[in-house]
Amino acid sequence: MLIEAFSSTGCTITTGCSIARLWKTSSKELETWKGSRPDSRLFYFVIMKSENMKNENAKAESNSDWSSSGAESQCLIDPVHEDEVPAVLDEFSERIDEWLSDRVDEFDPLLWTSTDDRDFRRKAFSELSLYLHVRGISGLPRSAIPLQELIDERVNDPRYYTLLFRYPERFLAFAYPFAYAESSGTLRRDAASAVERTLTDPYIWSVEKVPHRVMDLWCFCLMYGYEIDLNTDDILRMSCLHYPLDPSTATPMDVYALTHNLLFYHNFGVKNAAFPGEPTVYDIEELLTGLLLRFILENDTDIVAELLAVGVLERKLAPTIVRAALGWLRDKMSGRSYIPGPQREDSGIDAEGLSEWEANYHTNIATAMAIEVLKRDWPALCQEYGKADPASQIPNDDLLRLGDAFRALASYDLEAAANHLAKLSGSPVVDAYPNLITNAVGYLRSQRTPDGEFGFLSDELALYLALGGSSESFQERYVNPITAACNRALAEFSHETSTPV
């Protein structure tokens, strides 16, 4: 039984010891018992909300007014001053350029010692070509020359371009270095013939693709100069732009689909007459803002960088929010020559056992792209928003609280989310981002059970009982406080009727 698997820890649910510690020391036993890794969202309450954890968070809340109840969020934002933005952008570029160029051998797609290492390097090699593609907006630095030479050498190597014949189903994993070499005039005839042969093969067109993968193929073809009969309006009407995400429930993979749709649509920010050249028709400013603030609170530098880039390209991210994100990223880089990668359990990156390069290269490429776009577009963004910046009068603590509310909802911590939302009632956030507030309040309301309580917690209750707890104590420790917090928040916003994002 599950309870026996935990007996070796010397802790039970009634001793008051930290459930978080119990979880960590017994994760292998629990995984064996379940047969698969537990969903962090599903087991949030039992893992994170023991009495000790609540006491620790109560202390944290006394030191920071916006910190959440029942979570471990600790975040400060020191926005970059408007006059300092150009200098900060240059500093980002200089450090990231040097860090990437010092690791040129790591990007070599033909140097590998295992299949995992092979796939990792080939993905990184393709993304390196996109970094060079975008970095050229303001001119490639001398430090990028070795990286450019690696691209030119490898795409013309038969060991690389014949991979298109060996793995046609992975075409997009190999494709972008060919487009970069073609644009720089270094793609030789044999390599170009391999690309043409693959593009004329019906196979890559017959494979079923989700919308952002269709946009991926569309983007490559336009970059490469290959004529293609695909309409972006039709593609995007099937995407998460047309059926917008909810910041309360979107997964990291959902957000990557969103950012990639937009990066492909905009050619990653590089001007090209073959691409639309204008923002999409979708009204996503509040969505991008809510997601960016949430993932700042989730400590996900990778997603924040991509949201920053697409928000600027779309002209749908207020300068105040941009400066806050830059300040947060600057703080992450403090004392380092690079920006550390995501520090989230469900980021898709298991940093344990990875090298510094493996854990961080993608975040630095994504950030470098965002920085290049900002170098060019920052003045225009400020001019377009002017005095209509919706976030300009919002205190930083309220921005953090809004992000933490969405972080809590995404973790199914309804109590913490409700407490944050109640504190936002009457704040400038409500007027600046009414749809975000309505989304969050609407999600809370949707979690009301038929008996008037809040939270569909049958799985958490099952685990709690297996750990030795009782239904009565679960009701008292979790259900009652959650319900009380949700009722307070909904009472604060009972007058809100805005349309969700």
Short mmCIF file of C-alpha atoms in Angstrom, two decimals:
data_model
loop_
_atom_site.label_atom_id
_atom_site.label_comp_id
_atom_site.label_asym_id
_atom_site.label_seq_id
_atom_site.Cartn_x
_atom_site.Cartn_y
_atom_site.Cartn_z
CA MET A 1 0.00 0.00 0.00
CA LEU A 2 1.01 3.60 -0.48
CA ILE A 3 1.17 4.28 3.22
CA GLU A 4 3.72 1.47 3.58
CA ALA A 5 5.88 3.04 0.89
CA PHE A 6 6.23 6.12 3.09
CA SER A 7 6.86 4.33 6.36
CA SER A 8 10.62 4.53 5.96
CA THR A 9 10.55 8.33 6.20
CA GLY A 10 9.40 8.28 9.77
CA CYS A 11 6.73 10.87 8.98
CA THR A 12 2.99 10.63 8.75
CA ILE A 13 0.50 13.27 7.80
CA THR A 14 -0.48 13.83 11.41
CA THR A 15 3.02 14.50 12.80
CA GLY A 16 3.25 18.01 11.38
CA CYS A 17 6.39 17.29 9.39
CA SER A 18 6.68 18.91 5.99
CA ILE A 19 4.77 17.07 3.28
CA ALA A 20 7.13 18.64 0.77
CA ARG A 21 10.07 16.88 2.46
CA LEU A 22 8.14 13.64 2.72
CA TRP A 23 7.32 13.87 -0.99
CA LYS A 24 10.93 14.43 -2.00
CA THR A 25 12.33 11.59 0.09
CA SER A 26 9.73 9.13 -1.18
CA SER A 27 9.26 10.12 -4.80
CA LYS A 28 10.70 6.88 -6.16
CA GLU A 29 8.45 4.72 -4.00
CA LEU A 30 5.38 6.74 -4.97
CA GLU A 31 6.29 6.62 -8.65
CA THR A 32 6.61 2.85 -8.44
CA TRP A 33 3.24 2.62 -6.71
CA LYS A 34 1.49 4.83 -9.26
CA GLY A 35 3.24 3.46 -12.31
CA SER A 36 3.85 6.98 -13.65
CA ARG A 37 5.03 10.37 -12.46
CA PRO A 38 2.35 12.22 -10.47
CA ASP A 39 0.86 15.33 -12.01
CA SER A 40 2.26 18.28 -10.04
CA ARG A 41 -1.01 20.16 -10.55
CA LEU A 42 -3.08 17.20 -9.38
CA PHE A 43 -1.23 16.65 -6.11
CA TYR A 44 -0.52 20.30 -5.32
CA PHE A 45 -2.40 20.48 -2.06
CA VAL A 46 -0.96 17.40 -0.40
CA ILE A 47 2.56 18.17 -1.54
CA MET A 48 2.70 21.90 -0.91
CA LYS A 49 0.08 22.74 1.70
CA SER A 50 1.09 21.01 4.93
CA GLU A 51 0.76 22.92 8.21
CA ASN A 52 4.49 23.66 8.19
CA MET A 53 4.32 25.05 4.69
CA LYS A 54 1.37 27.24 5.65
CA ASN A 55 3.31 28.57 8.65
CA GLU A 56 6.34 29.34 6.49
CA ASN A 57 4.19 31.19 3.99
CA ALA A 58 2.48 33.17 6.76
CA LYS A 59 5.91 34.41 7.79
CA ALA A 60 6.75 35.25 4.19
CA GLU A 61 3.49 37.14 3.79
CA SER A 62 4.32 39.31 6.78
CA ASN A 63 7.53 40.34 4.99
CA SER A 64 6.01 40.80 1.54
CA ASP A 65 2.48 42.05 1.12
CA TRP A 66 1.94 40.36 -2.24
CA SER A 67 3.33 36.90 -1.41
CA SER A 68 0.80 34.12 -1.84
CA SER A 69 -0.92 32.06 0.81
CA GLY A 70 -0.06 28.40 0.36
CA ALA A 71 2.81 28.89 -2.13
CA GLU A 72 6.47 29.75 -2.15
CA SER A 73 6.54 32.68 -4.57
CA GLN A 74 9.29 35.18 -3.87
CA CYS A 75 9.87 37.68 -6.67
CA LEU A 76 10.89 41.28 -7.02
CA ILE A 77 10.92 43.36 -10.19
CA ASP A 78 13.16 46.37 -10.70
CA PRO A 79 11.98 47.72 -14.07
CA VAL A 80 14.58 49.18 -16.39
CA HIS A 81 14.20 52.95 -16.57
CA GLU A 82 12.99 54.12 -19.97
CA ASP A 83 16.20 56.10 -20.63
CA GLU A 84 18.35 53.07 -19.78
CA VAL A 85 16.67 50.62 -22.16
CA PRO A 86 19.12 51.01 -25.12
CA ALA A 87 22.17 50.53 -22.88
CA VAL A 88 20.64 47.52 -21.14
CA LEU A 89 19.79 45.93 -24.50
CA ASP A 90 23.38 46.39 -25.66
CA GLU A 91 24.67 44.79 -22.45
CA PHE A 92 22.41 41.77 -22.96
CA SER A 93 23.63 41.36 -26.54
CA GLU A 94 27.30 41.64 -25.65
CA ARG A 95 27.15 39.04 -22.89
CA ILE A 96 24.97 36.55 -24.78
CA ASP A 97 27.00 36.88 -28.00
CA GLU A 98 30.18 36.09 -26.14
CA TRP A 99 28.67 33.21 -24.17
CA LEU A 100 27.30 31.54 -27.32
CA SER A 101 30.45 32.04 -29.41
CA ASP A 102 32.62 30.56 -26.65
CA ARG A 103 30.60 27.35 -27.00
CA VAL A 104 30.62 26.94 -30.76
CA ASP A 105 31.66 23.26 -30.59
CA GLU A 106 28.59 22.43 -28.52
CA PHE A 107 26.37 23.32 -31.51
CA ASP A 108 28.09 20.94 -33.91
CA PRO A 109 25.39 18.52 -35.16
CA LEU A 110 27.92 15.92 -36.21
CA LEU A 111 29.78 15.62 -32.90
CA TRP A 112 27.78 13.39 -30.59
CA THR A 113 28.27 10.43 -28.28
CA SER A 114 24.69 9.20 -27.79
CA THR A 115 21.36 9.44 -29.58
CA ASP A 116 20.12 11.91 -26.95
CA ASP A 117 23.22 14.02 -27.43
CA ARG A 118 22.77 13.80 -31.22
CA ASP A 119 19.16 15.00 -31.16
CA PHE A 120 19.98 17.76 -28.67
CA ARG A 121 22.86 19.11 -30.76
CA ARG A 122 20.90 19.01 -34.03
CA LYS A 123 18.03 20.93 -32.47
CA ALA A 124 20.49 23.47 -31.08
CA PHE A 125 22.26 23.76 -34.45
CA SER A 126 18.99 24.65 -36.15
CA GLU A 127 18.14 27.20 -33.46
CA LEU A 128 21.63 28.67 -33.76
CA SER A 129 20.88 29.50 -37.39
CA LEU A 130 17.76 31.36 -36.26
CA TYR A 131 19.84 33.30 -33.73
CA LEU A 132 22.17 34.39 -36.54
CA HIS A 133 19.18 35.14 -38.77
CA VAL A 134 17.73 37.54 -36.19
CA ARG A 135 21.03 38.83 -34.78
CA GLY A 136 21.76 40.24 -38.22
CA ILE A 137 19.02 42.87 -37.73
CA SER A 138 21.55 45.19 -36.08
CA GLY A 139 24.58 43.56 -37.68
CA LEU A 140 26.47 40.41 -36.72
CA PRO A 141 29.26 40.99 -34.19
CA ARG A 142 32.75 39.65 -34.84
CA SER A 143 32.18 37.08 -32.10
CA ALA A 144 29.50 35.45 -34.28
CA ILE A 145 31.89 34.63 -37.13
CA PRO A 146 32.83 31.15 -35.78
CA LEU A 147 29.13 30.36 -35.38
CA GLN A 148 28.41 31.48 -38.94
CA GLU A 149 31.31 29.41 -40.24
CA LEU A 150 29.97 26.34 -38.45
CA ILE A 151 26.59 26.76 -40.17
CA ASP A 152 28.17 27.22 -43.61
CA GLU A 153 30.47 24.22 -43.20
CA ARG A 154 27.92 21.79 -41.83
CA VAL A 155 24.99 22.49 -44.20
CA ASN A 156 27.31 21.75 -47.13
CA ASP A 157 28.61 18.56 -45.54
CA PRO A 158 27.02 15.39 -47.06
CA ARG A 159 26.84 13.91 -43.58
CA TYR A 160 24.36 16.66 -42.69
CA TYR A 161 22.35 17.36 -45.83
CA THR A 162 21.77 13.66 -46.54
CA LEU A 163 19.94 13.52 -43.20
CA LEU A 164 17.04 15.00 -45.17
CA PHE A 165 16.84 11.72 -47.10
CA ARG A 166 17.33 9.55 -44.02
CA TYR A 167 14.78 11.35 -41.82
CA PRO A 168 12.29 13.20 -44.04
CA GLU A 169 9.78 13.23 -41.18
CA ARG A 170 12.23 15.45 -39.26
CA PHE A 171 12.71 17.93 -42.06
CA LEU A 172 11.84 20.97 -39.96
CA ALA A 173 14.40 19.92 -37.36
CA PHE A 174 17.13 20.25 -39.98
CA ALA A 175 15.74 22.92 -42.28
CA TYR A 176 16.54 26.40 -40.98
CA PRO A 177 20.35 26.23 -41.35
CA PHE A 178 19.76 25.71 -45.10
CA ALA A 179 17.55 28.80 -45.25
CA TYR A 180 20.20 30.84 -43.42
CA ALA A 181 22.97 29.63 -45.72
CA GLU A 182 20.81 30.35 -48.77
CA SER A 183 20.15 33.90 -47.59
CA SER A 184 23.86 34.51 -46.95
CA GLY A 185 24.88 33.04 -50.33
CA THR A 186 26.90 30.13 -48.96
CA LEU A 187 24.61 27.17 -49.78
CA ARG A 188 26.27 24.96 -52.41
CA ARG A 189 24.54 23.14 -55.23
CA ASP A 190 24.48 19.62 -53.74
CA ALA A 191 22.99 20.83 -50.44
CA ALA A 192 20.44 22.99 -52.26
CA SER A 193 19.44 20.00 -54.40
CA ALA A 194 18.82 17.97 -51.23
CA VAL A 195 16.46 20.65 -49.95
CA GLU A 196 14.62 20.89 -53.30
CA ARG A 197 14.28 17.12 -53.52
CA THR A 198 12.80 16.97 -50.02
CA LEU A 199 10.37 19.83 -50.61
CA THR A 200 9.04 18.21 -53.78
CA ASP A 201 8.54 14.87 -52.05
CA PRO A 202 4.84 14.44 -51.15
CA TYR A 203 5.81 12.88 -47.84
CA ILE A 204 6.47 16.04 -45.82
CA TRP A 205 3.18 17.52 -47.03
CA SER A 206 1.14 14.42 -46.22
CA VAL A 207 2.16 14.26 -42.55
CA GLU A 208 -0.65 15.66 -40.38
CA LYS A 209 0.45 18.80 -38.53
CA VAL A 210 -0.98 21.02 -35.81
CA PRO A 211 -1.33 24.70 -36.79
CA HIS A 212 1.97 25.96 -35.39
CA ARG A 213 3.81 23.19 -37.27
CA VAL A 214 2.08 24.22 -40.50
CA MET A 215 3.19 27.78 -39.76
CA ASP A 216 6.69 26.40 -39.18
CA LEU A 217 6.79 24.83 -42.64
CA TRP A 218 5.23 27.96 -44.20
CA CYS A 219 7.86 30.15 -42.55
CA PHE A 220 10.76 28.03 -43.75
CA CYS A 221 9.49 27.97 -47.32
CA LEU A 222 9.16 31.75 -47.43
CA MET A 223 12.59 32.22 -45.86
CA TYR A 224 14.11 29.81 -48.37
CA GLY A 225 12.28 31.33 -51.32
CA TYR A 226 10.22 28.25 -52.12
CA GLU A 227 6.76 29.01 -53.49
CA ILE A 228 4.01 27.57 -51.33
CA ASP A 229 0.23 27.60 -51.56
CA LEU A 230 -0.73 28.11 -47.91
CA ASN A 231 -2.83 30.94 -46.51
CA THR A 232 -1.81 32.13 -43.04
CA ASP A 233 -5.31 33.41 -42.26
CA ASP A 234 -6.69 29.91 -42.79
CA ILE A 235 -3.95 28.34 -40.66
CA LEU A 236 -4.28 30.78 -37.78
CA ARG A 237 -8.05 30.37 -37.69
CA MET A 238 -7.37 26.84 -36.45
CA SER A 239 -4.78 27.97 -33.89
CA CYS A 240 -4.68 29.16 -30.29
CA LEU A 241 -4.70 32.72 -31.60
CA HIS A 242 -8.24 32.30 -32.88
CA TYR A 243 -9.25 30.11 -29.91
CA PRO A 244 -7.30 32.03 -27.26
CA LEU A 245 -5.58 30.49 -24.29
CA ASP A 246 -6.60 31.15 -20.70
CA PRO A 247 -3.67 32.27 -18.49
CA SER A 248 -5.26 30.30 -15.65
CA THR A 249 -4.97 26.93 -17.39
CA ALA A 250 -2.47 27.22 -20.27
CA THR A 251 0.43 24.76 -20.08
CA PRO A 252 3.98 25.70 -21.11
CA MET A 253 3.49 23.74 -24.34
CA ASP A 254 0.31 25.72 -25.04
CA VAL A 255 2.25 28.95 -24.65
CA TYR A 256 5.08 27.75 -26.89
CA ALA A 257 2.48 26.98 -29.58
CA LEU A 258 1.22 30.56 -29.24
CA THR A 259 4.65 32.19 -29.37
CA HIS A 260 5.80 29.99 -32.25
CA ASN A 261 2.74 30.81 -34.33
CA LEU A 262 3.64 34.48 -33.97
CA LEU A 263 7.40 34.06 -34.45
CA PHE A 264 6.81 32.17 -37.69
CA TYR A 265 4.23 34.73 -38.82
CA HIS A 266 6.73 37.56 -38.28
CA ASN A 267 9.80 35.74 -39.68
CA PHE A 268 11.23 36.00 -36.17
CA GLY A 269 11.31 39.77 -36.56
CA VAL A 270 13.42 39.95 -39.72
CA LYS A 271 11.93 42.17 -42.43
CA ASN A 272 11.17 40.24 -45.61
CA ALA A 273 8.75 41.25 -48.36
CA ALA A 274 7.42 37.68 -48.54
CA PHE A 275 6.00 37.96 -45.00
CA PRO A 276 2.93 39.96 -43.90
CA GLY A 277 4.91 42.71 -42.17
CA GLU A 278 2.01 43.79 -39.94
CA PRO A 279 0.63 42.52 -36.63
CA THR A 280 -2.07 39.89 -36.70
CA VAL A 281 -5.72 40.87 -36.31
CA TYR A 282 -6.03 39.14 -32.95
CA ASP A 283 -6.64 41.18 -29.79
CA ILE A 284 -4.19 39.46 -27.46
CA GLU A 285 -2.59 42.26 -25.44
CA GLU A 286 -4.19 41.24 -22.17
CA LEU A 287 -3.48 37.57 -22.82
CA LEU A 288 0.22 38.21 -23.51
CA THR A 289 0.45 40.41 -20.41
CA GLY A 290 -1.18 37.85 -18.15
CA LEU A 291 0.99 35.03 -19.46
CA LEU A 292 4.20 37.04 -19.18
CA LEU A 293 3.49 38.04 -15.58
CA ARG A 294 2.52 34.48 -14.69
CA PHE A 295 5.70 32.98 -16.12
CA ILE A 296 7.85 35.59 -14.40
CA LEU A 297 6.34 34.26 -11.17
CA GLU A 298 6.99 30.70 -12.37
CA ASN A 299 10.64 31.66 -12.93
CA ASP A 300 10.54 30.60 -16.59
CA THR A 301 13.08 32.77 -18.38
CA ASP A 302 12.58 30.87 -21.62
CA ILE A 303 8.87 31.54 -22.03
CA VAL A 304 9.24 35.11 -20.77
CA ALA A 305 11.82 35.80 -23.51
CA GLU A 306 9.56 34.41 -26.23
CA LEU A 307 6.51 36.30 -24.94
CA LEU A 308 8.58 39.47 -24.83
CA ALA A 309 9.63 39.04 -28.47
CA VAL A 310 6.16 38.34 -29.84
CA GLY A 311 4.56 41.04 -27.71
CA VAL A 312 6.83 43.65 -29.24
CA LEU A 313 6.42 42.28 -32.78
CA GLU A 314 2.65 42.38 -32.35
CA ARG A 315 2.76 45.83 -30.71
CA LYS A 316 0.61 44.29 -28.00
CA LEU A 317 2.77 44.59 -24.91
CA ALA A 318 2.86 47.89 -23.03
CA PRO A 319 6.27 49.57 -22.57
CA THR A 320 5.83 49.40 -18.79
CA ILE A 321 5.46 45.60 -18.98
CA VAL A 322 8.44 45.37 -21.35
CA ARG A 323 10.64 47.34 -18.95
CA ALA A 324 9.51 45.14 -16.06
CA ALA A 325 10.40 41.98 -18.00
CA LEU A 326 13.80 43.43 -18.96
CA GLY A 327 14.48 44.30 -15.33
CA TRP A 328 13.59 40.78 -14.25
CA LEU A 329 15.82 39.21 -16.92
CA ARG A 330 18.65 41.59 -15.99
CA ASP A 331 18.35 40.43 -12.41
CA LYS A 332 18.53 36.80 -13.58
CA MET A 333 21.73 37.54 -15.47
CA SER A 334 23.30 39.35 -12.50
CA GLY A 335 26.71 37.91 -11.74
CA ARG A 336 26.59 35.61 -14.79
CA SER A 337 27.62 35.81 -18.43
CA TYR A 338 24.32 34.19 -19.47
CA ILE A 339 20.65 34.05 -18.52
CA PRO A 340 19.81 30.82 -16.66
CA GLY A 341 17.20 28.57 -18.23
CA PRO A 342 13.78 27.72 -16.76
CA GLN A 343 13.66 26.73 -13.13
CA ARG A 344 10.25 25.07 -13.17
CA GLU A 345 9.38 21.43 -12.56
CA ASP A 346 7.15 21.21 -15.63
CA SER A 347 9.28 23.34 -17.96
CA GLY A 348 10.23 20.28 -19.97
CA ILE A 349 13.88 20.80 -19.02
CA ASP A 350 15.41 18.56 -16.39
CA ALA A 351 18.44 20.64 -15.44
CA GLU A 352 19.87 17.89 -13.27
CA GLY A 353 22.71 16.20 -15.12
CA LEU A 354 22.78 18.75 -17.95
CA SER A 355 25.80 20.87 -18.71
CA GLU A 356 25.66 24.63 -18.36
CA TRP A 357 25.27 24.91 -22.13
CA GLU A 358 22.53 22.28 -22.39
CA ALA A 359 20.45 23.82 -19.62
CA ASN A 360 20.76 27.41 -20.81
CA TYR A 361 21.51 27.75 -24.52
CA HIS A 362 17.88 27.96 -25.72
CA THR A 363 16.94 30.67 -23.24
CA ASN A 364 19.88 32.78 -24.36
CA ILE A 365 19.04 32.35 -28.03
CA ALA A 366 15.41 33.29 -27.32
CA THR A 367 16.50 36.30 -25.28
CA ALA A 368 18.97 37.42 -27.95
CA MET A 369 16.14 37.37 -30.51
CA ALA A 370 13.89 39.44 -28.25
CA ILE A 371 16.70 41.92 -27.65
CA GLU A 372 17.32 42.36 -31.38
CA VAL A 373 13.65 43.06 -32.01
CA LEU A 374 13.59 45.55 -29.13
CA LYS A 375 16.70 47.37 -30.33
CA ARG A 376 14.91 48.17 -33.55
CA ASP A 377 11.31 48.52 -32.34
CA TRP A 378 11.55 50.04 -28.85
CA PRO A 379 11.20 53.69 -30.00
CA ALA A 380 8.25 52.82 -32.23
CA LEU A 381 6.57 50.83 -29.45
CA CYS A 382 6.85 53.76 -27.02
CA GLN A 383 5.56 56.17 -29.65
CA GLU A 384 2.58 53.98 -30.53
CA TYR A 385 1.52 53.58 -26.91
CA GLY A 386 2.32 57.15 -25.91
CA LYS A 387 0.34 58.07 -22.82
CA ALA A 388 -2.06 55.15 -23.35
CA ASP A 389 0.18 52.62 -21.60
CA PRO A 390 -2.36 50.65 -19.51
CA ALA A 391 0.24 49.52 -16.99
CA SER A 392 1.91 52.89 -16.39
CA GLN A 393 -0.08 53.66 -13.21
CA ILE A 394 -0.01 50.14 -11.73
CA PRO A 395 2.34 49.58 -8.75
CA ASN A 396 4.86 46.79 -9.26
CA ASP A 397 3.38 44.87 -6.32
CA ASP A 398 0.02 44.72 -8.09
CA LEU A 399 1.62 43.46 -11.30
CA LEU A 400 3.34 40.75 -9.29
CA ARG A 401 0.12 39.91 -7.51
CA LEU A 402 -1.71 39.53 -10.83
CA GLY A 403 1.01 37.20 -12.13
CA ASP A 404 0.98 35.23 -8.91
CA ALA A 405 -2.79 34.84 -9.12
CA PHE A 406 -2.41 33.14 -12.50
CA ARG A 407 0.55 31.09 -11.26
CA ALA A 408 -1.59 29.88 -8.36
CA LEU A 409 -4.54 29.04 -10.60
CA ALA A 410 -2.27 27.10 -12.94
CA SER A 411 -1.12 25.09 -9.90
CA TYR A 412 -4.74 24.67 -8.77
CA ASP A 413 -3.99 26.60 -5.58
CA LEU A 414 -7.42 28.19 -5.43
CA GLU A 415 -6.91 29.61 -1.96
CA ALA A 416 -3.78 31.58 -2.87
CA ALA A 417 -5.33 32.75 -6.15
CA ALA A 418 -8.47 33.92 -4.37
CA ASN A 419 -6.43 35.83 -1.78
CA HIS A 420 -4.47 37.60 -4.51
CA LEU A 421 -7.60 38.49 -6.46
CA ALA A 422 -9.35 39.84 -3.37
CA LYS A 423 -6.40 42.17 -2.77
CA LEU A 424 -6.55 43.38 -6.37
CA SER A 425 -10.16 44.50 -6.00
CA GLY A 426 -10.32 48.25 -6.50
CA SER A 427 -6.71 48.42 -7.72
CA PRO A 428 -5.62 49.99 -11.05
CA VAL A 429 -5.24 46.46 -12.42
CA VAL A 430 -9.01 46.05 -12.65
CA ASP A 431 -9.39 49.02 -14.98
CA ALA A 432 -6.21 48.36 -16.95
CA TYR A 433 -6.77 44.65 -17.57
CA PRO A 434 -10.48 43.92 -17.00
CA ASN A 435 -10.53 40.81 -19.15
CA LEU A 436 -7.68 39.22 -17.20
CA ILE A 437 -9.53 39.82 -13.95
CA THR A 438 -12.72 38.41 -15.44
CA ASN A 439 -10.87 35.32 -16.64
CA ALA A 440 -9.37 34.64 -13.22
CA VAL A 441 -12.62 35.29 -11.34
CA GLY A 442 -14.52 33.20 -13.87
CA TYR A 443 -12.15 30.29 -13.33
CA LEU A 444 -12.65 30.49 -9.57
CA ARG A 445 -16.40 30.52 -10.07
CA SER A 446 -16.19 27.47 -12.32
CA GLN A 447 -14.59 25.49 -9.50
CA ARG A 448 -17.63 25.72 -7.22
CA THR A 449 -18.90 22.21 -6.46
CA PRO A 450 -22.61 21.27 -6.43
CA ASP A 451 -22.62 21.44 -2.62
CA GLY A 452 -21.35 25.03 -2.64
CA GLU A 453 -17.71 24.33 -1.75
CA PHE A 454 -14.72 25.05 -3.98
CA GLY A 455 -12.24 22.68 -5.56
CA PHE A 456 -12.66 19.31 -7.24
CA LEU A 457 -10.20 17.52 -4.96
CA SER A 458 -11.13 13.84 -5.11
CA ASP A 459 -7.62 12.79 -6.17
CA GLU A 460 -5.94 14.94 -3.54
CA LEU A 461 -8.27 13.47 -0.93
CA ALA A 462 -7.39 9.93 -2.06
CA LEU A 463 -3.67 10.62 -1.63
CA TYR A 464 -4.29 12.36 1.71
CA LEU A 465 -6.21 9.35 3.00
CA ALA A 466 -3.49 6.99 1.75
CA LEU A 467 -0.95 9.00 3.75
CA GLY A 468 -2.94 8.40 6.91
CA GLY A 469 -5.16 11.46 7.07
CA SER A 470 -8.93 11.53 7.52
CA SER A 471 -11.76 13.02 5.49
CA GLU A 472 -12.62 15.29 8.41
CA SER A 473 -9.10 16.75 8.70
CA PHE A 474 -8.88 17.19 4.93
CA GLN A 475 -12.14 19.14 5.05
CA GLU A 476 -10.88 21.30 7.90
CA ARG A 477 -7.34 21.92 6.65
CA TYR A 478 -8.02 22.41 2.95
CA VAL A 479 -11.62 22.50 1.76
CA ASN A 480 -12.92 24.98 4.33
CA PRO A 481 -10.11 27.56 3.93
CA ILE A 482 -10.26 27.26 0.13
CA THR A 483 -14.01 27.77 0.13
CA ALA A 484 -13.82 30.75 2.48
CA ALA A 485 -11.11 32.44 0.37
CA CYS A 486 -13.00 31.87 -2.88
CA ASN A 487 -16.22 33.23 -1.45
CA ARG A 488 -14.42 36.37 -0.24
CA ALA A 489 -12.84 36.95 -3.66
CA LEU A 490 -16.08 36.39 -5.55
CA ALA A 491 -17.88 38.79 -3.24
CA GLU A 492 -15.28 41.45 -4.07
CA PHE A 493 -15.87 40.99 -7.80
CA SER A 494 -19.58 40.26 -7.85
CA HIS A 495 -20.11 43.41 -9.97
CA GLU A 496 -17.63 42.41 -12.70
CA THR A 497 -19.26 41.55 -16.04
CA SER A 498 -16.42 41.97 -18.55
CA THR A 499 -16.06 39.56 -21.42
CA PRO A 500 -13.24 37.01 -20.92
CA VAL A 501 -10.08 37.24 -23.00
#
